[in-house]
Coordinates of C-alpha atoms in Angstrom, one line a residue:
X165 CA -17.0 -10.8 7.3
X166 CA -16.4 -7.6 5.5
X167 CA -14.2 -6.2 8.3
X168 CA -11.8 -9.0 7.8
X169 CA -11.2 -8.4 4.2
X170 CA -11.0 -4.7 4.2
X171 CA -8.1 -5.0 6.6
X172 CA -6.4 -7.7 4.5
X173 CA -6.3 -5.4 1.6
X174 CA -3.8 -3.0 3.2
X175 CA -2.2 -3.1 0.1
X176 CA -4.8 -2.0 -2.2
X177 CA -1.7 -0.7 -3.7
X178 CA -2.0 -2.5 -7.0
X179 CA -4.3 -0.7 -9.5
X180 CA -5.8 -2.6 -12.4
X181 CA -2.7 -2.3 -14.6
X182 CA -2.1 -5.9 -15.4
X183 CA -0.4 -7.6 -18.3
X184 CA -2.6 -7.7 -21.5
X185 CA -2.5 -10.9 -23.4
X186 CA -1.3 -10.8 -26.9
X187 CA -3.8 -13.4 -27.8
X188 CA -6.9 -12.6 -29.8
X189 CA -10.1 -13.6 -28.1
X190 CA -12.6 -12.1 -30.4
X191 CA -16.1 -12.0 -28.9
X192 CA -15.0 -13.9 -25.9
X193 CA -12.5 -11.2 -25.0
X194 CA -15.2 -8.6 -25.5
X195 CA -17.4 -10.3 -23.0
X196 CA -14.6 -11.0 -20.5
X197 CA -13.4 -7.4 -20.5
X198 CA -16.6 -6.4 -18.7
X199 CA -19.0 -6.0 -21.5
X200 CA -21.8 -5.2 -19.1
X201 CA -23.9 -3.5 -21.8
X202 CA -24.0 -6.6 -23.9
X203 CA -24.9 -8.8 -20.9
X204 CA -27.5 -6.3 -19.7
X205 CA -29.1 -6.3 -23.1
X206 CA -29.9 -10.0 -22.7
X207 CA -27.1 -11.7 -24.6
X208 CA -26.8 -15.3 -23.5
X209 CA -23.5 -15.9 -21.8
X210 CA -21.4 -18.4 -23.7
X211 CA -20.7 -21.2 -21.2
X212 CA -18.5 -23.0 -23.6
X213 CA -16.4 -19.9 -24.2
X214 CA -16.0 -19.5 -20.5
X215 CA -14.7 -23.1 -20.2
X216 CA -12.3 -22.6 -23.1
X217 CA -10.9 -19.4 -21.6
X218 CA -10.6 -20.9 -18.1
X219 CA -8.7 -23.8 -19.5
X220 CA -6.3 -21.5 -21.4
X221 CA -5.8 -19.4 -18.2
X222 CA -5.1 -22.5 -16.1
X223 CA -2.5 -23.9 -18.5
X224 CA -1.2 -20.4 -19.5
X225 CA -1.9 -20.9 -23.1
X226 CA -1.3 -17.5 -24.6
X227 CA -1.5 -15.9 -21.2
X228 CA 1.0 -14.9 -18.4
X229 CA 0.3 -15.6 -14.8
X230 CA -0.2 -11.9 -14.2
X231 CA -3.2 -12.1 -16.6
X232 CA -5.2 -14.6 -14.5
X233 CA -6.6 -12.5 -11.6
X234 CA -7.9 -9.8 -14.0
X235 CA -10.0 -12.4 -15.8
X236 CA -11.4 -14.0 -12.6
X237 CA -12.2 -10.9 -10.5
X238 CA -14.5 -8.8 -12.7
X239 CA -18.1 -8.3 -11.6
X240 CA -20.0 -9.7 -14.5
X241 CA -21.7 -13.0 -15.3
X242 CA -19.1 -14.1 -17.8
X243 CA -16.1 -13.5 -15.5
X244 CA -18.0 -15.4 -12.7
X245 CA -18.4 -18.4 -15.1
X246 CA -14.7 -18.2 -16.0
X247 CA -13.7 -18.1 -12.4
X248 CA -15.9 -21.1 -11.5
X249 CA -14.6 -23.1 -14.4
X250 CA -11.0 -22.1 -13.5
X251 CA -11.4 -23.2 -9.9
X252 CA -12.7 -26.6 -11.1
X253 CA -9.1 -27.4 -12.1
X254 CA -8.1 -27.4 -8.4
X255 CA -8.8 -30.4 -6.3
X256 CA -8.8 -29.4 -2.6
X257 CA -10.4 -32.7 -1.5
X258 CA -9.0 -33.7 1.9
X259 CA -6.8 -30.7 2.3
X260 CA -6.9 -28.3 5.3
X261 CA -8.0 -24.8 4.4
X262 CA -4.5 -23.4 4.8
X263 CA -2.9 -26.1 2.6
X264 CA -5.6 -25.5 -0.1
X265 CA -4.9 -21.7 0.2
X266 CA -1.2 -22.3 -0.2
X267 CA -1.8 -24.3 -3.4
X268 CA -4.1 -21.7 -4.8
X269 CA -1.8 -18.7 -4.1
X270 CA 1.1 -20.4 -5.9
X271 CA -0.9 -20.6 -9.1
X272 CA -0.9 -16.9 -10.0
X273 CA -0.3 -13.5 -8.4
X274 CA -3.5 -12.3 -6.6
X275 CA -3.5 -8.8 -8.0
X276 CA -6.1 -6.1 -8.7
X277 CA -8.4 -3.8 -6.8
X278 CA -9.8 -4.7 -3.4
X279 CA -13.1 -5.9 -4.7
X280 CA -11.5 -8.0 -7.4
X281 CA -9.3 -9.8 -5.0
X282 CA -12.2 -10.4 -2.7
X283 CA -14.2 -12.0 -5.6
X284 CA -11.4 -14.3 -6.4
X285 CA -11.2 -15.5 -2.8
X286 CA -14.9 -16.0 -2.7
X287 CA -14.5 -18.3 -5.6
X288 CA -11.7 -20.1 -3.8
X289 CA -13.9 -20.5 -0.7
X290 CA -16.8 -21.9 -2.7
X291 CA -14.5 -24.5 -4.4
X292 CA -12.9 -25.5 -1.1
X293 CA -16.4 -26.2 0.4
X294 CA -17.4 -28.1 -2.8
X295 CA -14.4 -30.3 -2.5
X296 CA -14.9 -30.8 1.3
X297 CA -18.7 -31.0 1.9
X298 CA -18.0 -32.3 5.4
X299 CA -16.1 -29.2 6.3
X300 CA -17.3 -27.6 9.6
X301 CA -18.2 -24.3 8.0
X302 CA -20.2 -22.7 5.2
X303 CA -18.9 -20.9 2.1
X304 CA -19.3 -17.6 4.0
X305 CA -17.5 -19.0 7.0
X306 CA -14.7 -20.4 4.8
X307 CA -14.3 -17.0 3.2
X308 CA -14.1 -15.3 6.6
X309 CA -11.5 -17.8 7.8
X310 CA -9.5 -17.4 4.5
X311 CA -9.2 -13.7 5.0
X312 CA -8.3 -14.2 8.7
X313 CA -5.4 -16.4 7.6
X314 CA -4.2 -13.7 5.2
X315 CA -4.3 -11.2 8.0
X316 CA -2.6 -13.5 10.5
X317 CA 0.2 -14.1 8.0
X318 CA 0.7 -10.3 7.7
X319 CA 0.6 -9.9 11.5
X320 CA 3.1 -12.8 12.2
X321 CA 5.5 -12.3 9.2
X322 CA 5.0 -8.6 8.4
X323 CA 6.7 -5.5 9.8
X324 CA 4.3 -4.4 12.5
X325 CA 5.0 -2.4 15.6
X326 CA 4.0 -4.1 18.9
X327 CA 3.5 -7.7 19.8
X328 CA 2.6 -10.4 17.4
X329 CA -0.8 -11.9 17.5
X330 CA -1.1 -14.8 20.0
X331 CA -3.1 -17.9 19.2
X332 CA -5.6 -16.9 21.9
X333 CA -6.1 -13.5 20.2
X334 CA -6.6 -15.2 16.8
X335 CA -9.2 -17.4 18.3
X336 CA -11.0 -14.6 20.1
X337 CA -11.1 -12.4 17.1
X338 CA -13.1 -15.1 15.3
X339 CA -15.7 -15.6 18.0
X340 CA -19.2 -15.9 16.5
X341 CA -18.0 -15.5 12.9
X342 CA -18.8 -19.0 11.7
X343 CA -22.4 -18.2 10.7
X344 CA -23.1 -16.9 14.2
X345 CA -21.2 -19.7 15.9
X346 CA -17.6 -20.3 16.9
X347 CA -15.1 -22.1 14.8
X348 CA -13.7 -25.3 16.5
X349 CA -10.9 -24.1 18.7
X350 CA -8.6 -27.0 18.0
X351 CA -8.9 -26.4 14.3
X352 CA -8.0 -22.7 14.8
X353 CA -5.0 -23.7 16.8
X354 CA -3.8 -25.9 14.0
X355 CA -4.3 -23.2 11.5
X356 CA -2.5 -20.6 13.7
X357 CA 0.5 -22.9 14.2
X358 CA 0.6 -23.7 10.4
X359 CA 0.8 -20.0 9.5
X360 CA 3.2 -19.2 12.3
X361 CA 5.6 -22.0 11.3
X362 CA 5.3 -21.5 7.5
X363 CA 4.3 -18.2 6.0
X364 CA 2.1 -18.0 3.0
X365 CA 4.1 -17.8 -0.3
X366 CA 2.8 -15.8 -3.2
X367 CA 3.1 -16.5 -6.9
X368 CA 5.9 -14.5 -8.4
X369 CA 7.3 -14.6 -11.9
X370 CA 10.8 -16.0 -12.2
X371 CA 12.0 -12.7 -13.6
X372 CA 11.0 -11.1 -10.2
X373 CA 13.1 -13.5 -8.3
X374 CA 16.2 -12.8 -10.4
X375 CA 16.2 -9.1 -9.6
X376 CA 17.2 -7.8 -6.3
X377 CA 14.4 -5.2 -6.2
X378 CA 11.8 -5.8 -8.7
X379 CA 10.6 -7.0 -12.1
X380 CA 10.0 -4.0 -14.4
X381 CA 7.0 -4.7 -16.5
X382 CA 6.2 -2.1 -19.2
X383 CA 2.5 -2.1 -20.0
X384 CA -0.2 0.2 -21.2
X385 CA -2.5 1.4 -18.5
X386 CA -6.1 0.8 -19.6
X387 CA -7.3 4.1 -18.2
X388 CA -4.9 6.4 -20.1
X389 CA -2.3 4.5 -22.0
X390 CA 0.4 5.6 -19.6
X391 CA 3.7 3.6 -19.4
X392 CA 3.7 1.7 -16.1
X393 CA 6.4 0.0 -14.2
X394 CA 5.5 -2.4 -11.4
X395 CA 7.8 -2.5 -8.4
X396 CA 7.7 -5.3 -5.8
X397 CA 10.0 -6.4 -3.0
X398 CA 10.3 -9.7 -4.7
X399 CA 8.3 -11.6 -2.1
X400 CA 4.8 -10.2 -1.7
X401 CA 2.7 -8.7 -4.5
X402 CA 0.3 -7.0 -2.0
X403 CA 2.9 -4.3 -1.2
X404 CA 3.8 -3.7 -4.8
X405 CA 2.8 -0.4 -6.4
X406 CA 2.6 0.8 -10.0
X407 CA 4.9 3.6 -10.9
X408 CA 3.9 5.8 -13.8
X409 CA 7.1 6.5 -15.7
X410 CA 5.5 9.6 -17.2
X411 CA 4.4 10.9 -13.8
X412 CA 4.7 14.6 -13.2
X413 CA 8.0 15.9 -11.8
X414 CA 7.3 18.2 -8.9
X415 CA 10.8 19.1 -7.9
X416 CA 14.4 18.1 -8.5
X417 CA 17.8 19.1 -7.2
X418 CA 20.8 18.0 -5.1
X419 CA 20.1 16.4 -1.7
X420 CA 22.5 14.7 0.7
X421 CA 20.9 11.7 2.4
X422 CA 21.5 10.0 5.8
X423 CA 19.5 6.9 6.8
X424 CA 18.5 7.4 10.4
X425 CA 16.0 4.6 11.0
X426 CA 14.9 1.5 9.0
X427 CA 11.4 0.0 8.8
X428 CA 9.3 0.3 11.9
X429 CA 11.6 3.0 13.3
X430 CA 14.5 0.6 14.1
X431 CA 17.8 2.5 14.3
X432 CA 19.9 2.1 11.1
X433 CA 23.1 0.1 11.9
X434 CA 26.1 2.4 12.3
X435 CA 27.8 1.2 9.1
X436 CA 24.9 2.3 6.9
X437 CA 24.3 5.8 8.4
X438 CA 26.8 7.8 6.4
X439 CA 25.9 10.8 4.3
X440 CA 25.6 10.3 0.5
X441 CA 25.0 13.0 -2.1
X442 CA 22.3 12.3 -4.7
X443 CA 20.4 14.2 -7.4
X444 CA 16.8 14.0 -6.0
X445 CA 13.7 13.9 -8.2
X446 CA 10.2 14.0 -6.7
X447 CA 8.2 12.3 -9.5
X448 CA 4.7 11.4 -8.7
X449 CA 4.7 9.9 -5.2
X450 CA 8.3 8.7 -5.5
X451 CA 11.4 10.5 -4.4
X452 CA 14.1 9.1 -6.6
X453 CA 17.7 9.5 -5.4
X454 CA 19.9 9.2 -8.5
X455 CA 23.7 9.3 -8.7
X456 CA 23.6 11.1 -12.0
X457 CA 21.9 14.5 -12.8
X458 CA 18.3 14.3 -13.7
X459 CA 17.4 13.9 -17.3
X460 CA 13.6 13.7 -18.1
X461 CA 14.0 11.1 -20.9
X462 CA 16.5 8.9 -19.1
X463 CA 15.3 5.4 -18.1
X464 CA 15.4 4.5 -14.4
X465 CA 18.2 2.2 -13.4
X466 CA 17.9 -0.6 -10.9
X467 CA 20.2 1.4 -8.5
X468 CA 17.8 4.4 -8.9
X469 CA 14.9 2.2 -7.8
X470 CA 16.8 0.8 -4.9
X471 CA 17.4 4.3 -3.5
X472 CA 13.9 5.5 -4.2
X473 CA 11.7 6.6 -1.3
X474 CA 8.0 6.3 -1.5
X475 CA 6.3 9.4 0.0
X476 CA 2.7 8.3 0.2
X477 CA 1.5 9.0 3.8
X478 CA 4.9 10.5 4.5
X479 CA 5.7 13.6 6.6
X480 CA 8.7 15.9 6.0
X481 CA 9.7 18.4 8.7
X482 CA 12.6 20.6 9.7
X483 CA 15.1 18.4 11.6
X484 CA 15.1 20.7 14.6
X485 CA 16.8 18.1 16.8
X486 CA 19.8 17.7 14.4
X487 CA 22.5 20.3 14.8
X488 CA 25.6 18.8 13.1
X489 CA 24.6 20.2 9.7
X490 CA 22.5 23.0 8.5
X491 CA 19.4 23.0 6.2
X492 CA 18.5 19.4 7.1
X493 CA 14.9 18.1 6.8
X494 CA 13.6 14.9 8.3
X495 CA 11.5 12.5 6.1
X496 CA 9.4 9.9 7.9
X497 CA 7.7 7.3 5.5
X498 CA 4.6 5.3 5.9
X499 CA 6.5 2.3 7.1
X500 CA 8.3 4.5 9.7
X501 CA 11.7 4.7 8.0
X502 CA 13.4 8.0 8.8
X503 CA 15.8 9.8 6.5
X504 CA 17.8 13.0 7.0
X505 CA 18.1 15.1 3.9
X506 CA 20.4 18.1 3.6
X507 CA 19.5 20.8 1.1
X508 CA 22.0 23.4 -0.3
X509 CA 20.1 26.2 1.4
X510 CA 17.3 26.9 3.8
X511 CA 15.2 28.1 1.0
X512 CA 15.6 24.8 -0.8
X513 CA 15.0 22.8 2.4
X514 CA 11.7 24.6 2.9
X515 CA 10.7 24.0 -0.7
X516 CA 11.4 20.3 -0.4
X517 CA 9.4 20.0 2.8
X518 CA 6.5 21.9 1.2
X519 CA 6.4 19.8 -2.0
X520 CA 6.8 16.4 -0.4
X521 CA 4.1 17.1 2.1
X522 CA 1.7 18.6 -0.5
X523 CA 2.2 15.6 -2.8
X524 CA 1.6 13.2 0.0
X525 CA -1.5 15.1 1.2
X526 CA -3.0 15.4 -2.3
X527 CA -2.5 11.8 -3.6
X528 CA -2.2 9.4 -0.6
X529 CA -5.2 7.0 -0.6
X530 CA -7.2 6.8 2.6
X531 CA -5.9 4.4 5.2
X532 CA -7.5 1.0 5.8
X533 CA -8.7 0.0 9.2
X534 CA -6.2 -1.7 11.6
X535 CA -5.7 -5.4 11.0
X536 CA -7.5 -8.2 12.7
X537 CA -6.7 -8.2 16.4
X538 CA -6.5 -4.4 16.6
X539 CA -9.2 -4.4 19.3
X540 CA -7.0 -6.6 21.4
X541 CA -3.6 -4.9 21.0
X542 CA -2.2 -1.9 19.2
X543 CA -1.3 -2.3 15.6
X544 CA -0.8 0.5 13.1
X545 CA -3.5 0.7 10.4
X546 CA -2.6 -0.2 6.8
X547 CA -1.5 2.6 4.5
X548 CA -2.1 1.8 0.8
X549 CA 0.5 3.2 -1.6
X550 CA -2.0 3.6 -4.4
X551 CA -3.2 7.0 -5.6
X552 CA -6.4 8.3 -4.1
X553 CA -9.5 8.3 -6.2
X554 CA -11.1 11.2 -4.3
X555 CA -11.3 14.7 -5.8
X556 CA -9.5 17.5 -3.9
X557 CA -12.5 18.5 -1.8
X558 CA -13.2 14.9 -0.9
X559 CA -9.5 14.3 -0.1
X560 CA -9.6 17.3 2.3
X561 CA -12.7 16.0 4.0
X562 CA -11.2 12.6 4.3
X563 CA -8.1 14.1 6.1
X564 CA -10.4 16.2 8.4
X565 CA -12.4 13.1 9.4
X566 CA -9.2 11.2 10.1
X567 CA -7.8 14.0 12.2
X568 CA -11.0 14.0 14.3
X569 CA -10.8 10.3 14.7
X570 CA -7.1 10.3 15.7
X571 CA -7.6 13.3 18.1
X572 CA -10.4 11.5 19.9
X573 CA -8.4 8.3 20.2
X574 CA -5.4 10.3 21.6
X575 CA -7.6 12.0 24.2
X576 CA -9.2 8.7 25.2
X577 CA -5.8 7.0 25.3
X578 CA -4.3 9.7 27.6
X579 CA -7.3 9.3 30.0
X580 CA -6.4 5.6 30.6
X581 CA -2.7 5.3 31.4
X582 CA -1.5 1.9 32.6
X583 CA -1.1 1.6 36.3
X584 CA 2.1 -0.5 35.9
X585 CA 5.8 -0.3 36.2
X586 CA 7.5 1.8 33.4
X587 CA 9.3 -1.2 32.0
X588 CA 6.3 -3.5 31.7
X589 CA 5.1 -4.7 28.3
X590 CA 1.8 -2.9 28.8
X591 CA 3.5 0.4 29.5
X592 CA 5.7 0.1 26.5
X593 CA 2.7 -0.7 24.2
X594 CA 0.9 2.3 25.8
X595 CA 3.9 4.5 25.0
X596 CA 4.2 3.3 21.4
X597 CA 0.5 3.9 20.7
X598 CA 0.6 7.4 22.2
X599 CA 3.7 8.2 20.0
X600 CA 1.8 6.9 17.0
X601 CA -1.4 8.8 17.6
X602 CA 0.5 12.1 18.3
X603 CA 2.5 11.6 15.1
X604 CA -0.7 10.9 13.1
X605 CA -2.4 14.0 14.5
X606 CA 0.5 16.1 13.4
X607 CA 0.6 14.5 10.0
X608 CA -3.1 15.1 9.2
X609 CA -2.9 18.6 10.6
X610 CA -0.1 19.2 8.1
X611 CA -2.0 17.7 5.2
X612 CA -5.2 19.7 6.0
X613 CA -3.3 23.0 6.3
X614 CA -1.5 22.5 3.0
X615 CA -4.8 21.7 1.2
X616 CA -6.5 24.7 2.7
X617 CA -3.6 26.9 1.7
X618 CA -3.9 25.5 -1.8
X619 CA -7.6 26.3 -2.0
X620 CA -7.0 29.8 -0.6
X621 CA -4.5 30.4 -3.3
X622 CA -7.0 29.3 -6.0
X623 CA -4.2 27.9 -8.1
X624 CA -2.7 24.6 -9.1
X625 CA 0.8 26.2 -9.6
X626 CA 3.2 25.0 -7.0
X627 CA 5.3 28.1 -7.1
X628 CA 2.3 30.3 -6.4
X629 CA 1.1 28.1 -3.5
X630 CA 4.6 27.9 -2.1
X631 CA 5.1 31.7 -2.4
X632 CA 1.7 32.4 -0.9
X633 CA 2.4 30.1 2.1
X634 CA 5.8 31.6 2.8
X635 CA 4.8 35.2 2.3
X636 CA 2.0 34.5 4.9
X637 CA 4.9 33.8 7.3
X638 CA 6.4 37.1 6.5
X639 CA 8.9 35.8 4.1
X640 CA 8.1 37.7 0.9
X641 CA 10.8 37.5 -1.7
X642 CA 12.2 34.5 0.2
X643 CA 11.6 32.0 -2.6
X644 CA 13.2 31.7 -6.0
X645 CA 11.5 29.9 -8.9
X646 CA 12.4 26.2 -9.0
X647 CA 13.2 24.5 -12.3
X648 CA 10.2 22.2 -12.2
X649 CA 6.9 23.9 -11.4
X650 CA 4.1 22.0 -13.0
X651 CA 0.5 22.5 -12.4
X652 CA -0.7 20.2 -9.5
X653 CA -3.7 19.1 -11.7
X654 CA -1.3 17.6 -14.2
X655 CA -0.3 14.7 -11.9
X656 CA -3.1 12.9 -10.1
X657 CA -5.6 14.1 -7.7
X658 CA -4.9 16.5 -4.2
X659 CA -3.7 18.5 0.0
X660 CA -1.0 21.0 4.8
X661 CA -0.1 23.8 7.5
X662 CA 2.2 26.8 7.7
X663 CA 3.7 25.6 10.9
X664 CA 4.6 22.3 9.3
X665 CA 8.2 23.3 8.7
X666 CA 9.1 23.1 12.4
X667 CA 7.0 20.2 13.5

């Protein structure tokens, strides 16, 4: 069952930076906020308080919908009581699992860390089985099937390379997962067709729907009191990420942008390929492309956010195959969009490549396994946009392990080419997977080399690392100091290759 959920949480991109209620809960609030010390010391959990809080959460009395998941997903006895009482307000009697899930997901945004979202879905599964004692599965089986429906929804309605999951694949992937038995095939067919014909809808605040890009929610981050803005695409909270407005600025300067490919590598329509000049700011893991010159204290506009490019798991390289303009770098993002960015000079181009890749290497959280069905057909693994929680040494080790894994997969893949015509679906899928594995091998080699260069330098100063890297290429005196050269340790956590400029 665990493998199902870890895939579903592709988007462990939402850190626990949720809206705090203005309400005063007194001792109840102290318990709910994870007062594990109090509970561990033998304090009796207040069942009545849990009921009162659950009722207020359900009817949103003094709370916002974005508060709910935080109160239900904590791993302490009081939160478990609150979640149980909250779910008691839902009557799933006589509903199919998918219909019950749709009703549940519309009640509040399912936000938080991976484990927190899983706990909430466990409570949902328990409630569903309680309301439907005749259901042909246990609570554990219902939870497995719930996560499978989430993944199926992502596969059928998300932006994945390759073929969409077939009904037969969906059924096969669930073989033996109903407490060691198979789920009824007819029931799985009905569930598959339901998700195929009507995608799952997520709870979204009305303010989110009114904005073309996102709802900006200024909150205080519990960990450090940092101002946070949450950006979503307006339709799915699982791919939203928190943006720290006071994140470190790693570089800024003029860049001219050309959109070369949209999501999943699809060629950008001709009318949207033109070159546009921006003032670029690499702030945290976001490359903002602003129309006006960068001012540290200036608030971000909605246009700035629309043009922003997320660089987690991205790779910047010299655009060797583009000859119409000079000093052009190519930026490929985690969702396989491709941008061409022209810098004022070769020196600046090299500096942008170095800093984008180093930031991506340092702070990109480890990838999740491929989604359900990945053993049947090729599907890119899920790349969270959250910041890694690993320290620098652990981050390097994670990249090294991933490189070994990808390299072995690529070798194995090349040993088994399809014995089919070049235009067959199998041959095309083989080609796509080989392209993906080759690209990932290159990306992780770059990340590893940059982190190793950083460690060799023994400094967190970007200018020193950059100068050391370039001088190692016989380019001493090649760099000039950029206007923004913070210490790497200021920002988040940390990771490349000297040859990465010409990849």
